[in-house]
mmCIF file of C-alpha atoms and ligand atoms in Angstrom:
data_model
loop_
_atom_site.group_PDB
_atom_site.id
_atom_site.type_symbol
_atom_site.label_atom_id
_atom_site.label_comp_id
_atom_site.label_asym_id
_atom_site.label_seq_id
_atom_site.Cartn_x
_atom_site.Cartn_y
_atom_site.Cartn_z
ATOM 1 C CA UNK A 1 -6.581 5.996 4.770
ATOM 2 C CA UNK A 2 -8.232 3.211 2.852
ATOM 3 C CA UNK A 3 -9.943 1.911 5.776
ATOM 4 C CA UNK A 4 -10.914 5.340 7.221
ATOM 5 C CA UNK A 5 -12.633 6.084 3.755
ATOM 6 C CA UNK A 6 -13.923 2.678 2.517
ATOM 7 C CA UNK A 7 -14.432 0.025 5.430
ATOM 8 C CA UNK A 8 -17.936 -1.210 4.730
ATOM 9 C CA UNK A 9 -20.487 0.381 7.087
ATOM 10 C CA UNK A 10 -17.766 2.467 8.925
ATOM 11 C CA UNK A 11 -15.667 4.153 6.347
ATOM 12 C CA UNK A 12 -16.481 7.712 5.422
ATOM 13 C CA UNK A 13 -17.631 6.901 1.931
ATOM 14 C CA UNK A 14 -19.303 3.684 3.083
ATOM 15 C CA UNK A 15 -21.443 4.818 5.981
ATOM 16 C CA UNK A 16 -24.614 6.807 5.702
ATOM 17 C CA UNK A 17 -23.447 10.409 6.130
ATOM 18 C CA UNK A 18 -24.482 13.479 4.388
ATOM 19 C CA UNK A 19 -21.200 14.506 2.562
ATOM 20 C CA UNK A 20 -21.817 16.862 -0.162
ATOM 21 C CA UNK A 21 -23.439 20.433 -0.188
ATOM 22 C CA UNK A 22 -24.174 22.870 2.185
ATOM 23 C CA UNK A 23 -25.126 20.363 5.048
ATOM 24 C CA UNK A 24 -22.276 18.181 4.426
ATOM 25 C CA UNK A 25 -18.493 18.302 4.382
ATOM 26 C CA UNK A 26 -17.334 19.912 1.090
ATOM 27 C CA UNK A 27 -18.961 21.178 -2.151
ATOM 28 C CA UNK A 28 -17.965 20.106 -5.564
ATOM 29 C CA UNK A 29 -18.140 22.048 -8.927
ATOM 30 C CA UNK A 30 -21.213 20.222 -10.133
ATOM 31 C CA UNK A 31 -22.913 20.973 -6.786
ATOM 32 C CA UNK A 32 -21.957 24.542 -7.179
ATOM 33 C CA UNK A 33 -23.513 25.299 -10.612
ATOM 34 C CA UNK A 34 -25.404 23.378 -13.361
ATOM 35 C CA UNK A 35 -23.105 25.499 -15.771
ATOM 36 C CA UNK A 36 -20.313 23.298 -15.106
ATOM 37 C CA UNK A 37 -22.100 20.081 -16.321
ATOM 38 C CA UNK A 38 -23.586 22.109 -19.288
ATOM 39 C CA UNK A 39 -19.941 23.095 -20.224
ATOM 40 C CA UNK A 40 -19.154 19.467 -19.802
ATOM 41 C CA UNK A 41 -21.780 18.354 -22.205
ATOM 42 C CA UNK A 42 -20.217 20.785 -24.795
ATOM 43 C CA UNK A 43 -17.163 18.741 -24.666
ATOM 44 C CA UNK A 44 -18.771 15.363 -24.647
ATOM 45 C CA UNK A 45 -21.125 16.074 -27.622
ATOM 46 C CA UNK A 46 -18.544 15.880 -30.547
ATOM 47 C CA UNK A 47 -16.787 12.998 -28.937
ATOM 48 C CA UNK A 48 -20.062 10.942 -28.667
ATOM 49 C CA UNK A 49 -21.041 11.960 -32.290
ATOM 50 C CA UNK A 50 -17.680 10.213 -33.324
ATOM 51 C CA UNK A 51 -19.257 6.655 -32.334
ATOM 52 C CA UNK A 52 -22.336 5.034 -33.520
ATOM 53 C CA UNK A 53 -22.773 3.056 -30.399
ATOM 54 C CA UNK A 54 -21.576 5.389 -27.400
ATOM 55 C CA UNK A 55 -21.746 5.311 -23.669
ATOM 56 C CA UNK A 56 -20.684 7.430 -20.719
ATOM 57 C CA UNK A 57 -19.275 6.049 -17.726
ATOM 58 C CA UNK A 58 -18.884 8.348 -14.689
ATOM 59 C CA UNK A 59 -16.706 7.249 -11.718
ATOM 60 C CA UNK A 60 -17.916 8.246 -8.130
ATOM 61 C CA UNK A 61 -20.944 10.359 -9.107
ATOM 62 C CA UNK A 62 -21.500 12.094 -5.679
ATOM 63 C CA UNK A 63 -25.074 13.262 -5.277
ATOM 64 C CA UNK A 64 -25.712 12.387 -9.044
ATOM 65 C CA UNK A 65 -26.016 16.198 -9.843
ATOM 66 C CA UNK A 66 -23.451 16.073 -12.648
ATOM 67 C CA UNK A 67 -25.310 12.997 -14.249
ATOM 68 C CA UNK A 68 -28.588 14.621 -14.059
ATOM 69 C CA UNK A 69 -27.393 17.959 -15.494
ATOM 70 C CA UNK A 70 -25.205 16.290 -18.114
ATOM 71 C CA UNK A 71 -28.030 14.030 -19.420
ATOM 72 C CA UNK A 72 -30.378 17.277 -19.586
ATOM 73 C CA UNK A 73 -27.790 19.196 -21.567
ATOM 74 C CA UNK A 74 -26.982 16.331 -23.809
ATOM 75 C CA UNK A 75 -30.763 15.710 -24.574
ATOM 76 C CA UNK A 76 -31.050 19.448 -25.405
ATOM 77 C CA UNK A 77 -28.031 19.141 -27.872
ATOM 78 C CA UNK A 78 -29.643 16.007 -29.170
ATOM 79 C CA UNK A 79 -26.439 13.976 -28.101
ATOM 80 C CA UNK A 80 -27.579 11.644 -25.671
ATOM 81 C CA UNK A 81 -25.329 8.642 -25.114
ATOM 82 C CA UNK A 82 -27.134 5.201 -25.515
ATOM 83 C CA UNK A 83 -26.293 4.443 -21.899
ATOM 84 C CA UNK A 84 -24.826 6.227 -18.815
ATOM 85 C CA UNK A 85 -23.127 4.024 -16.495
ATOM 86 C CA UNK A 86 -22.129 4.847 -12.782
ATOM 87 C CA UNK A 87 -19.466 3.218 -10.966
ATOM 88 C CA UNK A 88 -19.940 3.988 -7.373
ATOM 89 C CA UNK A 89 -18.140 2.533 -4.390
ATOM 90 C CA UNK A 90 -20.708 4.047 -1.765
ATOM 91 C CA UNK A 91 -23.883 2.341 -1.235
ATOM 92 C CA UNK A 92 -25.499 5.399 0.192
ATOM 93 C CA UNK A 93 -24.374 7.779 -2.548
ATOM 94 C CA UNK A 94 -25.636 5.299 -5.010
ATOM 95 C CA UNK A 95 -29.097 5.627 -3.483
ATOM 96 C CA UNK A 96 -28.981 9.454 -3.428
ATOM 97 C CA UNK A 97 -27.744 9.373 -6.924
ATOM 98 C CA UNK A 98 -31.008 7.375 -7.948
ATOM 99 C CA UNK A 99 -33.163 9.815 -5.897
ATOM 100 C CA UNK A 100 -31.641 12.685 -7.736
ATOM 101 C CA UNK A 101 -31.922 11.211 -11.318
ATOM 102 C CA UNK A 102 -35.464 10.093 -10.492
ATOM 103 C CA UNK A 103 -36.470 13.576 -9.369
ATOM 104 C CA UNK A 104 -34.527 15.468 -12.231
ATOM 105 C CA UNK A 105 -34.572 13.265 -15.351
ATOM 106 C CA UNK A 106 -37.171 10.450 -15.013
ATOM 107 C CA UNK A 107 -37.552 10.280 -18.696
ATOM 108 C CA UNK A 108 -33.811 9.403 -19.030
ATOM 109 C CA UNK A 109 -33.705 6.974 -16.155
ATOM 110 C CA UNK A 110 -33.783 4.054 -18.262
ATOM 111 C CA UNK A 111 -30.453 4.890 -19.913
ATOM 112 C CA UNK A 112 -28.563 4.964 -16.469
ATOM 113 C CA UNK A 113 -27.138 1.830 -15.091
ATOM 114 C CA UNK A 114 -25.263 1.223 -11.848
ATOM 115 C CA UNK A 115 -22.119 -0.803 -11.985
ATOM 116 C CA UNK A 116 -20.458 -2.892 -9.335
ATOM 117 C CA UNK A 117 -17.286 -3.053 -11.277
ATOM 118 C CA UNK A 118 -15.728 -1.955 -14.733
ATOM 119 C CA UNK A 119 -17.502 -3.440 -17.591
ATOM 120 C CA UNK A 120 -16.171 -6.852 -19.053
ATOM 121 C CA UNK A 121 -16.577 -5.584 -22.622
ATOM 122 C CA UNK A 122 -14.450 -2.581 -23.324
ATOM 123 C CA UNK A 123 -16.828 0.366 -24.211
ATOM 124 C CA UNK A 124 -16.723 3.367 -26.872
ATOM 125 C CA UNK A 125 -17.285 6.695 -25.553
ATOM 126 C CA UNK A 126 -16.482 8.699 -22.519
ATOM 127 C CA UNK A 127 -15.267 8.154 -18.981
ATOM 128 C CA UNK A 128 -15.496 10.922 -16.477
ATOM 129 C CA UNK A 129 -14.134 11.279 -12.880
ATOM 130 C CA UNK A 130 -14.753 14.557 -11.035
ATOM 131 C CA UNK A 131 -12.859 14.728 -7.742
ATOM 132 C CA UNK A 132 -12.414 10.858 -7.636
ATOM 133 C CA UNK A 133 -8.677 10.786 -7.799
ATOM 134 C CA UNK A 134 -8.161 12.952 -4.695
ATOM 135 C CA UNK A 135 -10.185 10.356 -2.792
ATOM 136 C CA UNK A 136 -7.927 7.568 -3.461
ATOM 137 C CA UNK A 137 -5.674 6.520 -0.506
ATOM 138 C CA UNK A 138 -2.023 7.826 -0.505
ATOM 139 C CA UNK A 139 1.033 6.795 1.376
ATOM 140 C CA UNK A 140 2.530 9.695 3.377
ATOM 141 C CA UNK A 141 6.389 9.940 3.517
ATOM 142 C CA UNK A 142 9.452 11.733 4.773
ATOM 143 C CA UNK A 143 12.659 11.875 2.832
ATOM 144 C CA UNK A 144 15.549 11.046 5.187
ATOM 145 C CA UNK A 145 19.155 11.708 4.772
ATOM 146 C CA UNK A 146 19.401 8.037 4.032
ATOM 147 C CA UNK A 147 16.291 6.303 3.068
ATOM 148 C CA UNK A 148 12.617 7.006 3.090
ATOM 149 C CA UNK A 149 10.267 6.938 6.235
ATOM 150 C CA UNK A 150 6.654 6.294 6.003
ATOM 151 C CA UNK A 151 3.951 7.597 8.381
ATOM 152 C CA UNK A 152 2.283 4.445 9.804
ATOM 153 C CA UNK A 153 -0.748 4.764 12.061
ATOM 154 C CA UNK A 154 -0.327 3.026 15.448
ATOM 155 C CA UNK A 155 -2.483 2.899 18.534
ATOM 156 C CA UNK A 156 -1.618 5.517 21.198
ATOM 157 C CA UNK A 157 -0.550 4.542 24.706
ATOM 158 C CA UNK A 158 -0.794 6.701 27.821
ATOM 159 C CA UNK A 159 2.880 7.783 27.243
ATOM 160 C CA UNK A 160 2.517 8.693 23.587
ATOM 161 C CA UNK A 161 -0.985 9.846 23.125
ATOM 162 C CA UNK A 162 -0.814 12.990 21.138
ATOM 163 C CA UNK A 163 -4.300 14.242 22.433
ATOM 164 C CA UNK A 164 -7.658 13.155 23.730
ATOM 165 C CA UNK A 165 -9.348 13.402 20.651
ATOM 166 C CA UNK A 166 -7.916 10.270 19.042
ATOM 167 C CA UNK A 167 -6.750 6.689 20.111
ATOM 168 C CA UNK A 168 -4.342 6.779 17.278
ATOM 169 C CA UNK A 169 -0.689 8.202 16.723
ATOM 170 C CA UNK A 170 1.821 8.345 13.994
ATOM 171 C CA UNK A 171 4.623 5.848 13.890
ATOM 172 C CA UNK A 172 7.349 7.328 11.469
ATOM 173 C CA UNK A 173 9.523 4.162 10.557
ATOM 174 C CA UNK A 174 11.675 3.231 7.590
ATOM 175 C CA UNK A 175 9.228 2.385 4.837
ATOM 176 C CA UNK A 176 8.669 -1.436 4.104
ATOM 177 C CA UNK A 177 7.172 -0.497 0.754
ATOM 178 C CA UNK A 178 9.840 -0.896 -1.901
ATOM 179 C CA UNK A 179 7.777 0.820 -4.593
ATOM 180 C CA UNK A 180 7.310 4.013 -2.272
ATOM 181 C CA UNK A 181 11.101 3.888 -1.586
ATOM 182 C CA UNK A 182 12.088 3.775 -5.213
ATOM 183 C CA UNK A 183 9.782 6.484 -6.510
ATOM 184 C CA UNK A 184 10.412 8.865 -3.583
ATOM 185 C CA UNK A 185 14.280 8.476 -4.027
ATOM 186 C CA UNK A 186 13.818 9.682 -7.668
ATOM 187 C CA UNK A 187 12.784 13.095 -6.236
ATOM 188 C CA UNK A 188 16.018 13.514 -4.518
ATOM 189 C CA UNK A 189 17.665 15.997 -4.779
ATOM 190 C CA UNK A 190 14.769 18.262 -5.937
ATOM 191 C CA UNK A 191 13.163 17.915 -2.625
ATOM 192 C CA UNK A 192 15.162 18.404 0.533
ATOM 193 C CA UNK A 193 15.860 16.068 3.432
ATOM 194 C CA UNK A 194 12.985 16.192 5.931
ATOM 195 C CA UNK A 195 10.397 16.888 3.149
ATOM 196 C CA UNK A 196 6.970 15.300 4.152
ATOM 197 C CA UNK A 197 4.506 14.468 1.204
ATOM 198 C CA UNK A 198 2.418 11.926 0.048
ATOM 199 C CA UNK A 199 2.188 9.386 -3.101
ATOM 200 C CA UNK A 200 -0.802 7.591 -4.757
ATOM 201 C CA UNK A 201 0.728 4.133 -5.581
ATOM 202 C CA UNK A 202 -2.510 2.582 -6.713
ATOM 203 C CA UNK A 203 -2.821 5.169 -9.469
ATOM 204 C CA UNK A 204 -1.069 3.247 -12.262
ATOM 205 C CA UNK A 205 -3.235 0.128 -11.796
ATOM 206 C CA UNK A 206 -6.446 2.233 -11.718
ATOM 207 C CA UNK A 207 -5.387 3.947 -14.963
ATOM 208 C CA UNK A 208 -4.487 0.796 -16.538
ATOM 209 C CA UNK A 209 -7.854 -0.872 -15.639
ATOM 210 C CA UNK A 210 -9.651 2.216 -16.817
ATOM 211 C CA UNK A 211 -7.747 2.198 -20.113
ATOM 212 C CA UNK A 212 -8.599 -1.697 -20.537
ATOM 213 C CA UNK A 213 -12.209 -0.837 -20.135
ATOM 214 C CA UNK A 214 -12.150 1.791 -23.075
ATOM 215 C CA UNK A 215 -11.842 0.420 -26.500
ATOM 216 C CA UNK A 216 -12.036 4.048 -27.975
ATOM 217 C CA UNK A 217 -12.675 7.318 -26.645
ATOM 218 C CA UNK A 218 -11.964 9.818 -24.003
ATOM 219 C CA UNK A 219 -11.193 9.809 -20.481
ATOM 220 C CA UNK A 220 -11.695 13.265 -18.701
ATOM 221 C CA UNK A 221 -10.241 13.624 -15.106
ATOM 222 C CA UNK A 222 -10.990 16.670 -13.117
ATOM 223 C CA UNK A 223 -9.479 17.366 -9.900
ATOM 224 C CA UNK A 224 -7.281 19.735 -7.777
ATOM 225 C CA UNK A 225 -3.693 19.185 -8.367
ATOM 226 C CA UNK A 226 -0.400 20.106 -10.116
ATOM 227 C CA UNK A 227 2.288 19.001 -12.299
ATOM 228 C CA UNK A 228 5.093 17.061 -10.345
ATOM 229 C CA UNK A 229 7.357 20.169 -10.223
ATOM 230 C CA UNK A 230 4.844 22.009 -8.539
ATOM 231 C CA UNK A 231 3.442 19.240 -6.462
ATOM 232 C CA UNK A 232 6.826 18.334 -4.881
ATOM 233 C CA UNK A 233 7.848 22.158 -4.726
ATOM 234 C CA UNK A 234 10.193 22.627 -1.862
ATOM 235 C CA UNK A 235 7.804 25.145 -0.236
ATOM 236 C CA UNK A 236 4.987 22.577 -0.294
ATOM 237 C CA UNK A 237 7.151 20.642 2.411
ATOM 238 C CA UNK A 238 4.150 19.338 4.483
ATOM 239 C CA UNK A 239 2.340 17.655 1.824
ATOM 240 C CA UNK A 240 -1.306 18.114 0.657
ATOM 241 C CA UNK A 241 -3.100 15.666 2.747
ATOM 242 C CA UNK A 242 -6.323 17.454 4.126
ATOM 243 C CA UNK A 243 -9.391 16.598 5.919
ATOM 244 C CA UNK A 244 -12.941 18.063 5.672
ATOM 245 C CA UNK A 245 -15.481 18.063 8.361
ATOM 246 C CA UNK A 246 -18.576 20.334 8.173
ATOM 247 C CA UNK A 247 -16.721 22.801 5.760
ATOM 248 C CA UNK A 248 -13.772 22.981 8.145
ATOM 249 C CA UNK A 249 -10.490 22.048 6.497
ATOM 250 C CA UNK A 250 -7.441 20.807 8.545
ATOM 251 C CA UNK A 251 -4.655 18.462 8.388
ATOM 252 C CA UNK A 252 -5.137 15.815 11.173
ATOM 253 C CA UNK A 253 -6.381 12.505 9.621
ATOM 254 C CA UNK A 254 -6.069 10.867 13.121
ATOM 255 C CA UNK A 255 -9.336 12.464 14.449
ATOM 256 C CA UNK A 256 -12.949 11.988 13.456
ATOM 257 C CA UNK A 257 -11.906 8.833 11.822
ATOM 258 C CA UNK A 258 -14.769 7.619 9.498
ATOM 259 C CA UNK A 259 -16.672 10.891 10.108
ATOM 260 C CA UNK A 260 -14.382 13.211 8.018
ATOM 261 C CA UNK A 261 -13.269 13.361 4.491
ATOM 262 C CA UNK A 262 -9.613 12.742 3.667
ATOM 263 C CA UNK A 263 -8.040 13.812 0.377
ATOM 264 C CA UNK A 264 -4.724 14.728 -1.132
ATOM 265 C CA UNK A 265 -4.091 16.651 -4.318
ATOM 266 C CA UNK A 266 -3.353 14.822 -7.553
ATOM 267 C CA UNK A 267 0.131 14.704 -9.174
ATOM 268 C CA UNK A 268 -0.946 15.096 -12.731
ATOM 269 C CA UNK A 269 2.510 14.174 -14.122
ATOM 270 C CA UNK A 270 1.988 10.669 -12.556
ATOM 271 C CA UNK A 271 -1.478 10.440 -14.168
ATOM 272 C CA UNK A 272 0.043 11.264 -17.661
ATOM 273 C CA UNK A 273 2.934 8.832 -17.106
ATOM 274 C CA UNK A 274 0.468 6.238 -15.948
ATOM 275 C CA UNK A 275 -1.797 6.916 -18.970
ATOM 276 C CA UNK A 276 1.089 6.799 -21.464
ATOM 277 C CA UNK A 277 2.094 3.386 -19.979
ATOM 278 C CA UNK A 278 -1.443 2.106 -20.209
ATOM 279 C CA UNK A 279 -1.703 2.907 -24.000
ATOM 280 C CA UNK A 280 -3.306 6.122 -23.797
ATOM 281 C CA UNK A 281 -2.616 9.540 -25.388
ATOM 282 C CA UNK A 282 -2.344 12.549 -23.177
ATOM 283 C CA UNK A 283 -4.668 14.889 -25.425
ATOM 284 C CA UNK A 284 -5.257 17.856 -23.129
ATOM 285 C CA UNK A 285 -4.320 19.492 -19.770
ATOM 286 C CA UNK A 286 -5.443 22.785 -18.561
ATOM 287 C CA UNK A 287 -7.010 24.531 -15.666
ATOM 288 C CA UNK A 288 -10.626 24.417 -14.861
ATOM 289 C CA UNK A 289 -11.159 28.126 -15.820
ATOM 290 C CA UNK A 290 -9.714 27.754 -19.317
ATOM 291 C CA UNK A 291 -11.528 24.546 -19.910
ATOM 292 C CA UNK A 292 -14.976 25.939 -18.941
ATOM 293 C CA UNK A 293 -14.345 29.249 -20.838
ATOM 294 C CA UNK A 294 -13.338 27.219 -23.944
ATOM 295 C CA UNK A 295 -16.372 24.931 -23.645
ATOM 296 C CA UNK A 296 -18.663 28.084 -23.884
ATOM 297 C CA UNK A 297 -19.257 29.366 -20.232
ATOM 298 C CA UNK A 298 -19.458 32.868 -21.615
ATOM 299 C CA UNK A 299 -22.320 31.954 -24.082
ATOM 300 C CA UNK A 300 -24.072 30.051 -21.459
ATOM 301 C CA UNK A 301 -23.912 32.978 -19.136
ATOM 302 C CA UNK A 302 -25.159 35.472 -21.717
ATOM 303 C CA UNK A 303 -28.154 33.315 -22.453
ATOM 304 C CA UNK A 304 -29.254 33.857 -18.948
ATOM 305 C CA UNK A 305 -32.128 36.244 -18.375
ATOM 306 C CA UNK A 306 -30.995 39.359 -16.341
ATOM 307 C CA UNK A 307 -34.589 40.150 -15.652
ATOM 308 C CA UNK A 308 -34.713 37.037 -13.401
ATOM 309 C CA UNK A 309 -32.622 39.037 -11.124
ATOM 310 C CA UNK A 310 -32.159 36.482 -8.407
ATOM 311 C CA UNK A 311 -31.170 33.592 -10.502
ATOM 312 C CA UNK A 312 -29.202 35.744 -12.773
ATOM 313 C CA UNK A 313 -27.071 37.019 -9.758
ATOM 314 C CA UNK A 314 -26.815 33.558 -8.320
ATOM 315 C CA UNK A 315 -25.604 32.002 -11.516
ATOM 316 C CA UNK A 316 -22.991 34.507 -12.409
ATOM 317 C CA UNK A 317 -21.677 34.401 -8.831
ATOM 318 C CA UNK A 318 -21.464 30.614 -9.032
ATOM 319 C CA UNK A 319 -19.659 30.749 -12.301
ATOM 320 C CA UNK A 320 -17.120 33.175 -10.659
ATOM 321 C CA UNK A 321 -16.444 30.562 -8.121
ATOM 322 C CA UNK A 322 -15.813 27.821 -10.901
ATOM 323 C CA UNK A 323 -13.204 30.212 -12.747
ATOM 324 C CA UNK A 324 -11.696 32.605 -10.465
ATOM 325 C CA UNK A 325 -8.076 31.900 -9.814
ATOM 326 C CA UNK A 326 -8.436 32.574 -6.288
ATOM 327 C CA UNK A 327 -11.257 29.917 -6.095
ATOM 328 C CA UNK A 328 -11.466 26.695 -8.245
ATOM 329 C CA UNK A 329 -10.155 28.300 -11.560
ATOM 330 C CA UNK A 330 -6.474 27.483 -11.152
ATOM 331 C CA UNK A 331 -6.039 24.963 -8.586
ATOM 332 C CA UNK A 332 -8.449 22.497 -10.335
ATOM 333 C CA UNK A 333 -7.178 20.879 -13.447
ATOM 334 C CA UNK A 334 -8.736 18.874 -16.374
ATOM 335 C CA UNK A 335 -6.845 16.202 -18.148
ATOM 336 C CA UNK A 336 -8.069 14.434 -21.199
ATOM 337 C CA UNK A 337 -6.816 10.986 -22.151
ATOM 338 C CA UNK A 338 -7.704 9.417 -25.373
ATOM 339 C CA UNK A 339 -7.710 6.196 -27.158
ATOM 340 C CA UNK A 340 -8.158 5.800 -30.961
ATOM 341 C CA UNK A 341 -9.720 9.292 -31.007
ATOM 342 C CA UNK A 342 -8.075 11.590 -33.352
ATOM 343 C CA UNK A 343 -9.771 15.016 -32.903
ATOM 344 C CA UNK A 344 -9.475 18.441 -31.371
ATOM 345 C CA UNK A 345 -10.829 18.718 -27.953
ATOM 346 C CA UNK A 346 -13.066 21.856 -27.422
ATOM 347 C CA UNK A 347 -12.025 22.377 -23.835
ATOM 348 C CA UNK A 348 -8.229 22.690 -24.581
ATOM 349 C CA UNK A 349 -8.311 24.974 -27.667
ATOM 350 C CA UNK A 350 -7.582 28.011 -25.696
ATOM 351 C CA UNK A 351 -4.862 26.512 -23.583
ATOM 352 C CA UNK A 352 -3.286 23.272 -23.446
ATOM 353 C CA UNK A 353 -0.207 22.615 -21.181
ATOM 354 C CA UNK A 354 0.488 19.082 -22.408
ATOM 355 C CA UNK A 355 3.523 20.207 -24.062
ATOM 356 C CA UNK A 356 4.788 22.910 -21.651
HETATM 357 C C1 SAM B 401 -15.145 13.895 -3.628
HETATM 358 S S1 SAM B 401 -16.499 12.856 -4.005
HETATM 359 C C2 SAM B 401 -16.801 13.589 -5.658
HETATM 360 C C3 SAM B 401 -18.192 13.253 -5.924
HETATM 361 C C4 SAM B 401 -18.686 13.782 -7.380
HETATM 362 N N1 SAM B 401 -17.979 13.315 -8.432
HETATM 363 C C5 SAM B 401 -18.800 15.082 -7.424
HETATM 364 O O1 SAM B 401 -18.039 15.828 -8.177
HETATM 365 O O2 SAM B 401 -19.567 15.861 -6.785
HETATM 366 C C6 SAM B 401 -15.715 11.400 -4.505
HETATM 367 C C7 SAM B 401 -16.517 10.359 -5.120
HETATM 368 O O3 SAM B 401 -15.775 9.266 -5.567
HETATM 369 C C8 SAM B 401 -16.186 7.979 -5.140
HETATM 370 N N2 SAM B 401 -14.981 7.015 -5.237
HETATM 371 C C9 SAM B 401 -13.900 6.952 -4.386
HETATM 372 N N3 SAM B 401 -13.068 6.103 -5.029
HETATM 373 C C10 SAM B 401 -13.746 5.535 -6.011
HETATM 374 C C11 SAM B 401 -13.449 4.414 -6.661
HETATM 375 N N4 SAM B 401 -12.226 3.819 -6.774
HETATM 376 N N5 SAM B 401 -14.336 3.981 -7.882
HETATM 377 C C12 SAM B 401 -15.462 4.751 -7.822
HETATM 378 N N6 SAM B 401 -15.832 5.723 -7.173
HETATM 379 C C13 SAM B 401 -14.973 6.064 -6.146
HETATM 380 C C14 SAM B 401 -16.786 8.404 -3.920
HETATM 381 O O4 SAM B 401 -17.908 7.422 -3.299
HETATM 382 C C15 SAM B 401 -17.547 9.589 -4.148
HETATM 383 O O5 SAM B 401 -18.856 9.497 -4.679
#
């Protein structure tokens, strides 16, 4: 998965393909509506105001839409950060982000800086990641009567080739990875023998490095996923690994390698555990609908002009996509992790599931 997504020049996120939006493979919340980033700005404003010298760091900024809309909204709220860092692994997305920001907020471009790695000096402010955790490589496993098997990828031979569409085949073998084996064993007996799913083993190290780069402030992670008891639910017995190609979703990562997106849902219990071990507080957890509503989506909608019929209808329709439970409202979650920041967080005042 790591190679398919990130091999320089060949991986899905490292080659020059159009990934986001109507002509790409998938569409994300900031691409659906500027209202998403405007709500986010309302959550960011009081946190930024807490610090004299404050920055925002965004991981994996996609097309740059969220950064542009967020900066516009923060400017209107008189709450611009002194700097807006973007940490992006994809060279072509970085270029797209520069074009978007140049077109939409040329006056604020001098505040934006692209980083190759996390800053050496810990920062004060906000770290954002929308749909970044789901793009991290996972290990696919199957619980056996004794032990744990892992889905390795092998080269197909004429005898075991699953189809003409791919030179690859699954090789399901006892895992050689002791961390994977140990963690999956802890899920027994809540998951039955034969259960197939996946695990993001890189998550704790990622959270630790993000925590280390924050001296004080908030990390906001937005993604599709569940708490562990729902993630590893007996009914979800084939896992959540999905592929997206030109807006078709399917579950075969062995085809269209490097051309299609591959993604897995996020285990938010694992995120919370990693955060606590990394010295962070878990300060809010809710679904996207409740977060956006608490951040003032209704007020933003009522400020729209109904006489501009086309825009009005378009924006209300987009807002529905963001919050309806059958669309993004329930599946997508927002988790706030904080360090040395003792204040109520706007997006979680209506619903906070941290202590459920
Ligand atoms: C699904 S896209 C989401 C893009 C954008 N945040 C949005 O919501 O439209 C995933 C993004 O994460 C980036 N990415 C994946 N792993 C990353 C990592 N370890 N560090 C920084 N960016 C990463 C990808 O290059 C891409 O920009």
